[in-house]
Each structure stands twice: as structure tokens, then as C-alpha cells.
Amino acid sequence: RYQSSAPGHSFKRVTLTKPTFCHSCSDFIWGLIGYLCEVCNFMCHEKCLKTLKTVCTCMSPSQVQVPVSHCFGLAGQKKRFCCVCRKQTEGNTALRCEVCELHVHSDCAAFTCADCRSCHLDGNQQQDTFHHHWREGNLSSAARCEVCRRSCGSSDVLSGMRCEWCGITSHASCYTSVPPECILGRLRCMLLHPGCVRLN
């Protein structure tokens, strides 16, 4: 087993038999050796193991401070990747959260982390600053990393990160370098800020 800098993963060295892309940096894995997490199917280069930032799906619930359930509907036929098993979704078996655009297989929906985008504050909760709500993968192939300005989108693998509020994109290895405060992007004048909605 191989250790990584991100918690939860259990990597093993595997021999690649077909073209494969790294889930961390989005680049092609040259050669015949890759590193696969036996828990969540995360695949990466050996060099990316030391700088890995993406938490394994088995640990994701422990990272959520305020759980918010997803609101799933049919996803349609467009090519997407499941955020639970990381495999491509197919036809009528695909679901999509109508709030945060999380894509999953119908069989994987029960295993999703309750980390949907929160659109309100609860009770006496105070929030002076508003942080990015990062969602992994399913980016446009034209997406550019906010940190290094390199391409971070891929139609071949679940990789890259996108803020579901302001829309900025980044590599999984770069997004922790983005300032945490979100200004809601170019459409902020049209969005109802979650701090303006309170449930008692």
C-alpha cells in the first residue's frame, strides 16, 4: 500500500492496459504504472501522491460541518462522471442534483455525501465571510485553473474543481491556494446571498 497526503485513500500500484488520465492534475499518465485507490477508484501519478489534496469519499462526511441533502433529478444523456465511484454515467441510470450539479449513478446516490450547496443560514448562525463551495469534476474542456492558468477541464476523467457559486475552476492540486472567500462571481447582483435567508 502507498501513502498519500490526503486522508482516507488506500492506494495500490496497478498496471495500465488502456489510456488513463490522472484525477489530480488531469494530465495523461505516461507509461504502464498508475496508482489506484481501492476505496474510491481515484487514479493518479506517483508524483501526485505526495501533493494530493482530494479527500477519499469514505472520509468526505467527516469534512462537512453543516450537512445539506441533495435534490436529485434525471441527468439526461450528456457524458458525465459519477462523483461517488468516478466512473462514466450512462443514460437513464444517471442522476443530477438540481442545486449543486452533483452527478451520480442511481445505484450510487445512497452513498453521496450530504454536502449540497447551502442557500440559507440556520437559526442564530452567523457568517461574516462566504466561502467557495467546491464541486469536483465534470468541468468544461475549456476550463482554466484560477491558480496556474493551465487547462483543468477534461472529458476523459473526473478531475478539477469548480465553485458552485462564483464558477471559478481549478486543479484538485491547486484549489487550496485560492483565497477562501467567495464573491459570487459576475452574477452576484442577480443572486440571493445565503446570508439574506434565515430559517428559524
PDB file of C-alpha atoms in Angstrom:
ATOM      1  CA  ARG A   1       0.000   0.000   0.000  1.00  0.00           C
ATOM      2  CA  TYR A   2       1.122   3.550  -0.749  1.00  0.00           C
ATOM      3  CA  GLN A   3       0.576   6.588   1.458  1.00  0.00           C
ATOM      4  CA  SER A   4      -0.772   9.912   0.186  1.00  0.00           C
ATOM      5  CA  SER A   5      -1.038  13.400   1.668  1.00  0.00           C
ATOM      6  CA  ALA A   6      -4.876  13.264   1.578  1.00  0.00           C
ATOM      7  CA  PRO A   7      -6.759  11.227   4.217  1.00  0.00           C
ATOM      8  CA  GLY A   8      -8.729   8.048   3.612  1.00  0.00           C
ATOM      9  CA  HIS A   9      -7.160   6.750   0.407  1.00  0.00           C
ATOM     10  CA  SER A  10      -5.721   3.238   0.113  1.00  0.00           C
ATOM     11  CA  PHE A  11      -3.542   3.266  -2.998  1.00  0.00           C
ATOM     12  CA  LYS A  12      -2.129   0.261  -4.788  1.00  0.00           C
ATOM     13  CA  ARG A  13       0.223   0.190  -7.755  1.00  0.00           C
ATOM     14  CA  VAL A  14      -1.513  -1.054 -10.909  1.00  0.00           C
ATOM     15  CA  THR A  15      -0.502  -1.867 -14.471  1.00  0.00           C
ATOM     16  CA  LEU A  16      -2.396   0.243 -17.003  1.00  0.00           C
ATOM     17  CA  THR A  17      -3.827  -1.512 -20.048  1.00  0.00           C
ATOM     18  CA  LYS A  18      -5.514   1.484 -21.710  1.00  0.00           C
ATOM     19  CA  PRO A  19      -5.004   5.275 -21.961  1.00  0.00           C
ATOM     20  CA  THR A  20      -5.521   6.723 -18.469  1.00  0.00           C
ATOM     21  CA  PHE A  21      -5.603  10.253 -17.038  1.00  0.00           C
ATOM     22  CA  CYS A  22      -4.591  11.438 -13.576  1.00  0.00           C
ATOM     23  CA  HIS A  23      -7.538  12.562 -11.414  1.00  0.00           C
ATOM     24  CA  SER A  24      -5.333  15.045  -9.554  1.00  0.00           C
ATOM     25  CA  CYS A  25      -3.551  17.025 -12.294  1.00  0.00           C
ATOM     26  CA  SER A  26      -5.740  15.980 -15.291  1.00  0.00           C
ATOM     27  CA  ASP A  27      -2.638  15.023 -17.312  1.00  0.00           C
ATOM     28  CA  PHE A  28      -2.157  11.784 -19.219  1.00  0.00           C
ATOM     29  CA  ILE A  29      -0.345   9.042 -17.285  1.00  0.00           C
ATOM     30  CA  TRP A  30       2.591   8.055 -19.474  1.00  0.00           C
ATOM     31  CA  GLY A  31       3.957   4.535 -19.115  1.00  0.00           C
ATOM     32  CA  LEU A  32       2.283   1.441 -17.706  1.00  0.00           C
ATOM     33  CA  ILE A  33       2.175   2.255 -13.983  1.00  0.00           C
ATOM     34  CA  GLY A  34      -0.530   4.150 -12.097  1.00  0.00           C
ATOM     35  CA  TYR A  35      -1.774   4.352  -8.503  1.00  0.00           C
ATOM     36  CA  LEU A  36      -5.403   3.443  -7.809  1.00  0.00           C
ATOM     37  CA  CYS A  37      -7.363   3.972  -4.587  1.00  0.00           C
ATOM     38  CA  GLU A  38      -9.164   0.723  -3.756  1.00  0.00           C
ATOM     39  CA  VAL A  39     -11.919   2.642  -1.948  1.00  0.00           C
ATOM     40  CA  CYS A  40     -12.966   5.406  -4.380  1.00  0.00           C
ATOM     41  CA  ASN A  41     -11.222   4.495  -7.692  1.00  0.00           C
ATOM     42  CA  PHE A  42      -9.073   7.665  -7.600  1.00  0.00           C
ATOM     43  CA  MET A  43      -6.210   7.251 -10.102  1.00  0.00           C
ATOM     44  CA  CYS A  44      -3.028   9.329 -10.112  1.00  0.00           C
ATOM     45  CA  HIS A  45       0.654   9.615 -10.991  1.00  0.00           C
ATOM     46  CA  GLU A  46       3.263   8.567  -8.468  1.00  0.00           C
ATOM     47  CA  LYS A  47       4.444  12.199  -8.343  1.00  0.00           C
ATOM     48  CA  CYS A  48       0.911  13.360  -7.420  1.00  0.00           C
ATOM     49  CA  LEU A  49       0.656  11.091  -4.359  1.00  0.00           C
ATOM     50  CA  LYS A  50       2.826  13.484  -2.323  1.00  0.00           C
ATOM     51  CA  THR A  51       0.743  16.589  -3.100  1.00  0.00           C
ATOM     52  CA  LEU A  52      -2.734  15.036  -3.257  1.00  0.00           C
ATOM     53  CA  LYS A  53      -5.460  17.300  -1.796  1.00  0.00           C
ATOM     54  CA  THR A  54      -8.646  15.389  -2.738  1.00  0.00           C
ATOM     55  CA  VAL A  55     -10.090  13.551   0.271  1.00  0.00           C
ATOM     56  CA  CYS A  56     -11.296   9.980  -0.270  1.00  0.00           C
ATOM     57  CA  THR A  57     -15.086   9.645  -0.493  1.00  0.00           C
ATOM     58  CA  CYS A  58     -15.061   7.458   2.637  1.00  0.00           C
ATOM     59  CA  MET A  59     -13.822  10.489   4.611  1.00  0.00           C
ATOM     60  CA  SER A  60     -15.959  13.178   2.939  1.00  0.00           C
ATOM     61  CA  PRO A  61     -18.826  13.122   5.508  1.00  0.00           C
ATOM     62  CA  SER A  62     -16.367  13.972   8.291  1.00  0.00           C
ATOM     63  CA  GLN A  63     -15.365  17.144   6.398  1.00  0.00           C
ATOM     64  CA  VAL A  64     -18.922  18.551   6.292  1.00  0.00           C
ATOM     65  CA  GLN A  65     -19.806  20.967   9.108  1.00  0.00           C
ATOM     66  CA  VAL A  66     -23.459  21.575   8.141  1.00  0.00           C
ATOM     67  CA  PRO A  67     -24.979  18.608   6.216  1.00  0.00           C
ATOM     68  CA  VAL A  68     -27.343  19.582   3.384  1.00  0.00           C
ATOM     69  CA  SER A  69     -29.134  16.858   1.398  1.00  0.00           C
ATOM     70  CA  HIS A  70     -29.080  16.773  -2.400  1.00  0.00           C
ATOM     71  CA  CYS A  71     -32.169  17.188  -4.588  1.00  0.00           C
ATOM     72  CA  PHE A  72     -31.767  14.622  -7.367  1.00  0.00           C
ATOM     73  CA  GLY A  73     -33.477  14.560 -10.744  1.00  0.00           C
ATOM     74  CA  LEU A  74     -32.755  12.828 -14.049  1.00  0.00           C
ATOM     75  CA  ALA A  75     -29.443  13.938 -15.560  1.00  0.00           C
ATOM     76  CA  GLY A  76     -30.107  13.412 -19.259  1.00  0.00           C
ATOM     77  CA  GLN A  77     -27.847  11.812 -21.844  1.00  0.00           C
ATOM     78  CA  LYS A  78     -24.798  14.104 -21.742  1.00  0.00           C
ATOM     79  CA  LYS A  79     -21.486  12.431 -20.877  1.00  0.00           C
ATOM     80  CA  ARG A  80     -20.663  12.907 -17.186  1.00  0.00           C
ATOM     81  CA  PHE A  81     -18.761  11.116 -14.427  1.00  0.00           C
ATOM     82  CA  CYS A  82     -20.185   9.840 -11.139  1.00  0.00           C
ATOM     83  CA  CYS A  83     -18.826  11.729  -8.113  1.00  0.00           C
ATOM     84  CA  VAL A  84     -19.037   8.593  -5.945  1.00  0.00           C
ATOM     85  CA  CYS A  85     -17.474   5.774  -7.997  1.00  0.00           C
ATOM     86  CA  ARG A  86     -15.751   8.134 -10.504  1.00  0.00           C
ATOM     87  CA  LYS A  87     -16.959   6.070 -13.484  1.00  0.00           C
ATOM     88  CA  GLN A  88     -18.840   7.407 -16.504  1.00  0.00           C
ATOM     89  CA  THR A  89     -22.606   7.711 -16.120  1.00  0.00           C
ATOM     90  CA  GLU A  90     -24.818   6.117 -18.731  1.00  0.00           C
ATOM     91  CA  GLY A  91     -28.275   7.012 -19.993  1.00  0.00           C
ATOM     92  CA  ASN A  92     -31.241   6.589 -17.671  1.00  0.00           C
ATOM     93  CA  THR A  93     -29.124   5.425 -14.714  1.00  0.00           C
ATOM     94  CA  ALA A  94     -27.707   8.929 -14.147  1.00  0.00           C
ATOM     95  CA  LEU A  95     -28.986  11.447 -11.591  1.00  0.00           C
ATOM     96  CA  ARG A  96     -28.093  15.119 -11.134  1.00  0.00           C
ATOM     97  CA  CYS A  97     -28.561  17.360  -8.112  1.00  0.00           C
ATOM     98  CA  GLU A  98     -30.685  20.298  -9.255  1.00  0.00           C
ATOM     99  CA  VAL A  99     -28.985  22.628  -6.763  1.00  0.00           C
ATOM    100  CA  CYS A 100     -25.248  21.857  -6.893  1.00  0.00           C
ATOM    101  CA  GLU A 101     -24.925  19.805 -10.115  1.00  0.00           C
ATOM    102  CA  LEU A 102     -23.569  16.678  -8.433  1.00  0.00           C
ATOM    103  CA  HIS A 103     -23.739  13.771 -10.917  1.00  0.00           C
ATOM    104  CA  VAL A 104     -24.119  10.163  -9.726  1.00  0.00           C
ATOM    105  CA  HIS A 105     -25.383   6.765 -10.829  1.00  0.00           C
ATOM    106  CA  SER A 106     -28.783   5.899  -9.384  1.00  0.00           C
ATOM    107  CA  ASP A 107     -27.123   2.995  -7.526  1.00  0.00           C
ATOM    108  CA  CYS A 108     -24.526   5.378  -6.039  1.00  0.00           C
ATOM    109  CA  ALA A 109     -26.990   8.052  -4.853  1.00  0.00           C
ATOM    110  CA  ALA A 110     -27.396   6.425  -1.431  1.00  0.00           C
ATOM    111  CA  PHE A 111     -23.648   6.797  -0.829  1.00  0.00           C
ATOM    112  CA  THR A 112     -23.348  10.501  -1.637  1.00  0.00           C
ATOM    113  CA  CYS A 113     -22.045  12.912   0.965  1.00  0.00           C
ATOM    114  CA  ALA A 114     -24.658  15.431   2.205  1.00  0.00           C
ATOM    115  CA  ASP A 115     -22.603  18.427   1.061  1.00  0.00           C
ATOM    116  CA  CYS A 116     -25.085  20.199  -1.203  1.00  0.00           C
ATOM    117  CA  ARG A 117     -24.843  23.962  -1.636  1.00  0.00           C
ATOM    118  CA  SER A 118     -26.475  25.712   1.318  1.00  0.00           C
ATOM    119  CA  CYS A 119     -28.838  28.517   0.286  1.00  0.00           C
ATOM    120  CA  HIS A 120     -29.684  29.814   3.769  1.00  0.00           C
ATOM    121  CA  LEU A 121     -28.459  30.214   7.348  1.00  0.00           C
ATOM    122  CA  ASP A 122     -29.999  28.234  10.200  1.00  0.00           C
ATOM    123  CA  GLY A 123     -31.318  29.866  13.382  1.00  0.00           C
ATOM    124  CA  ASN A 124     -28.785  32.159  15.052  1.00  0.00           C
ATOM    125  CA  GLN A 125     -25.905  31.067  12.818  1.00  0.00           C
ATOM    126  CA  GLN A 126     -23.655  33.989  11.871  1.00  0.00           C
ATOM    127  CA  GLN A 127     -21.465  34.152   8.788  1.00  0.00           C
ATOM    128  CA  ASP A 128     -19.259  37.196   8.229  1.00  0.00           C
ATOM    129  CA  THR A 129     -17.497  35.772   5.176  1.00  0.00           C
ATOM    130  CA  PHE A 130     -18.851  33.499   2.470  1.00  0.00           C
ATOM    131  CA  HIS A 131     -16.595  30.676   1.270  1.00  0.00           C
ATOM    132  CA  HIS A 132     -16.363  28.836  -2.037  1.00  0.00           C
ATOM    133  CA  HIS A 133     -18.465  25.690  -2.420  1.00  0.00           C
ATOM    134  CA  TRP A 134     -16.168  23.355  -4.344  1.00  0.00           C
ATOM    135  CA  ARG A 135     -17.515  20.527  -6.503  1.00  0.00           C
ATOM    136  CA  GLU A 136     -15.166  18.044  -8.145  1.00  0.00           C
ATOM    137  CA  GLY A 137     -15.138  17.173 -11.837  1.00  0.00           C
ATOM    138  CA  ASN A 138     -17.424  17.417 -14.871  1.00  0.00           C
ATOM    139  CA  LEU A 139     -15.823  20.682 -15.994  1.00  0.00           C
ATOM    140  CA  SER A 140     -15.884  22.121 -19.479  1.00  0.00           C
ATOM    141  CA  SER A 141     -12.880  21.075 -21.574  1.00  0.00           C
ATOM    142  CA  ALA A 142     -12.132  24.806 -21.956  1.00  0.00           C
ATOM    143  CA  ALA A 143     -11.897  25.383 -18.172  1.00  0.00           C
ATOM    144  CA  ARG A 144      -8.739  27.116 -16.922  1.00  0.00           C
ATOM    145  CA  CYS A 145      -7.181  26.862 -13.470  1.00  0.00           C
ATOM    146  CA  GLU A 146      -7.551  30.048 -11.418  1.00  0.00           C
ATOM    147  CA  VAL A 147      -4.101  29.435  -9.875  1.00  0.00           C
ATOM    148  CA  CYS A 148      -1.749  28.188 -12.606  1.00  0.00           C
ATOM    149  CA  ARG A 149      -3.866  29.201 -15.656  1.00  0.00           C
ATOM    150  CA  ARG A 150      -3.375  25.778 -17.264  1.00  0.00           C
ATOM    151  CA  SER A 151      -6.284  23.732 -18.594  1.00  0.00           C
ATOM    152  CA  CYS A 152      -8.070  21.863 -15.785  1.00  0.00           C
ATOM    153  CA  GLY A 153     -11.139  20.510 -17.595  1.00  0.00           C
ATOM    154  CA  SER A 154     -11.353  17.013 -19.032  1.00  0.00           C
ATOM    155  CA  SER A 155     -13.941  14.961 -20.884  1.00  0.00           C
ATOM    156  CA  ASP A 156     -11.979  11.781 -20.152  1.00  0.00           C
ATOM    157  CA  VAL A 157     -11.922  11.674 -16.356  1.00  0.00           C
ATOM    158  CA  LEU A 158     -13.474  13.134 -13.184  1.00  0.00           C
ATOM    159  CA  SER A 159     -10.953  15.861 -12.363  1.00  0.00           C
ATOM    160  CA  GLY A 160     -10.684  19.540 -11.498  1.00  0.00           C
ATOM    161  CA  MET A 161     -12.700  21.638  -9.042  1.00  0.00           C
ATOM    162  CA  ARG A 162     -15.405  24.263  -9.591  1.00  0.00           C
ATOM    163  CA  CYS A 163     -17.019  26.683  -7.152  1.00  0.00           C
ATOM    164  CA  GLU A 164     -20.783  26.259  -7.485  1.00  0.00           C
ATOM    165  CA  TRP A 165     -21.343  29.905  -6.533  1.00  0.00           C
ATOM    166  CA  CYS A 166     -18.847  32.010  -8.485  1.00  0.00           C
ATOM    167  CA  GLY A 167     -17.914  29.448 -11.153  1.00  0.00           C
ATOM    168  CA  ILE A 168     -14.114  29.665 -10.879  1.00  0.00           C
ATOM    169  CA  THR A 169     -12.261  26.450 -11.720  1.00  0.00           C
ATOM    170  CA  SER A 170      -9.003  24.931 -10.549  1.00  0.00           C
ATOM    171  CA  HIS A 171      -6.955  21.746 -10.462  1.00  0.00           C
ATOM    172  CA  ALA A 172      -7.518  19.458  -7.480  1.00  0.00           C
ATOM    173  CA  SER A 173      -3.870  20.096  -6.609  1.00  0.00           C
ATOM    174  CA  CYS A 174      -4.263  23.904  -6.817  1.00  0.00           C
ATOM    175  CA  TYR A 175      -7.660  24.832  -5.376  1.00  0.00           C
ATOM    176  CA  THR A 176      -6.463  25.089  -1.767  1.00  0.00           C
ATOM    177  CA  SER A 177      -4.283  28.022  -2.913  1.00  0.00           C
ATOM    178  CA  VAL A 178      -7.368  30.014  -3.970  1.00  0.00           C
ATOM    179  CA  PRO A 179      -8.409  32.643  -1.350  1.00  0.00           C
ATOM    180  CA  PRO A 180     -11.321  31.019   0.537  1.00  0.00           C
ATOM    181  CA  GLU A 181     -13.725  33.971   0.408  1.00  0.00           C
ATOM    182  CA  CYS A 182     -16.214  33.816  -2.478  1.00  0.00           C
ATOM    183  CA  ILE A 183     -17.657  36.988  -4.039  1.00  0.00           C
ATOM    184  CA  LEU A 184     -20.302  35.033  -6.035  1.00  0.00           C
ATOM    185  CA  GLY A 185     -18.775  35.909  -9.420  1.00  0.00           C
ATOM    186  CA  ARG A 186     -20.047  38.127 -12.216  1.00  0.00           C
ATOM    187  CA  LEU A 187     -23.702  37.304 -11.489  1.00  0.00           C
ATOM    188  CA  ARG A 188     -23.552  38.349  -7.817  1.00  0.00           C
ATOM    189  CA  CYS A 189     -26.022  41.196  -8.410  1.00  0.00           C
ATOM    190  CA  MET A 190     -28.594  38.632  -9.600  1.00  0.00           C
ATOM    191  CA  LEU A 191     -28.074  36.052  -6.831  1.00  0.00           C
ATOM    192  CA  LEU A 192     -29.803  35.977  -3.457  1.00  0.00           C
ATOM    193  CA  HIS A 193     -26.956  35.721  -0.956  1.00  0.00           C
ATOM    194  CA  PRO A 194     -27.459  32.824   1.522  1.00  0.00           C
ATOM    195  CA  GLY A 195     -26.761  35.279   4.343  1.00  0.00           C
ATOM    196  CA  CYS A 196     -30.023  37.053   3.418  1.00  0.00           C
ATOM    197  CA  VAL A 197     -32.136  33.933   4.063  1.00  0.00           C
ATOM    198  CA  ARG A 198     -32.522  32.607   7.591  1.00  0.00           C
ATOM    199  CA  LEU A 199     -34.570  29.636   8.829  1.00  0.00           C
ATOM    200  CA  ASN A 200     -35.669  29.701  12.472  1.00  0.00           C
TER     201      ASN A 200
END
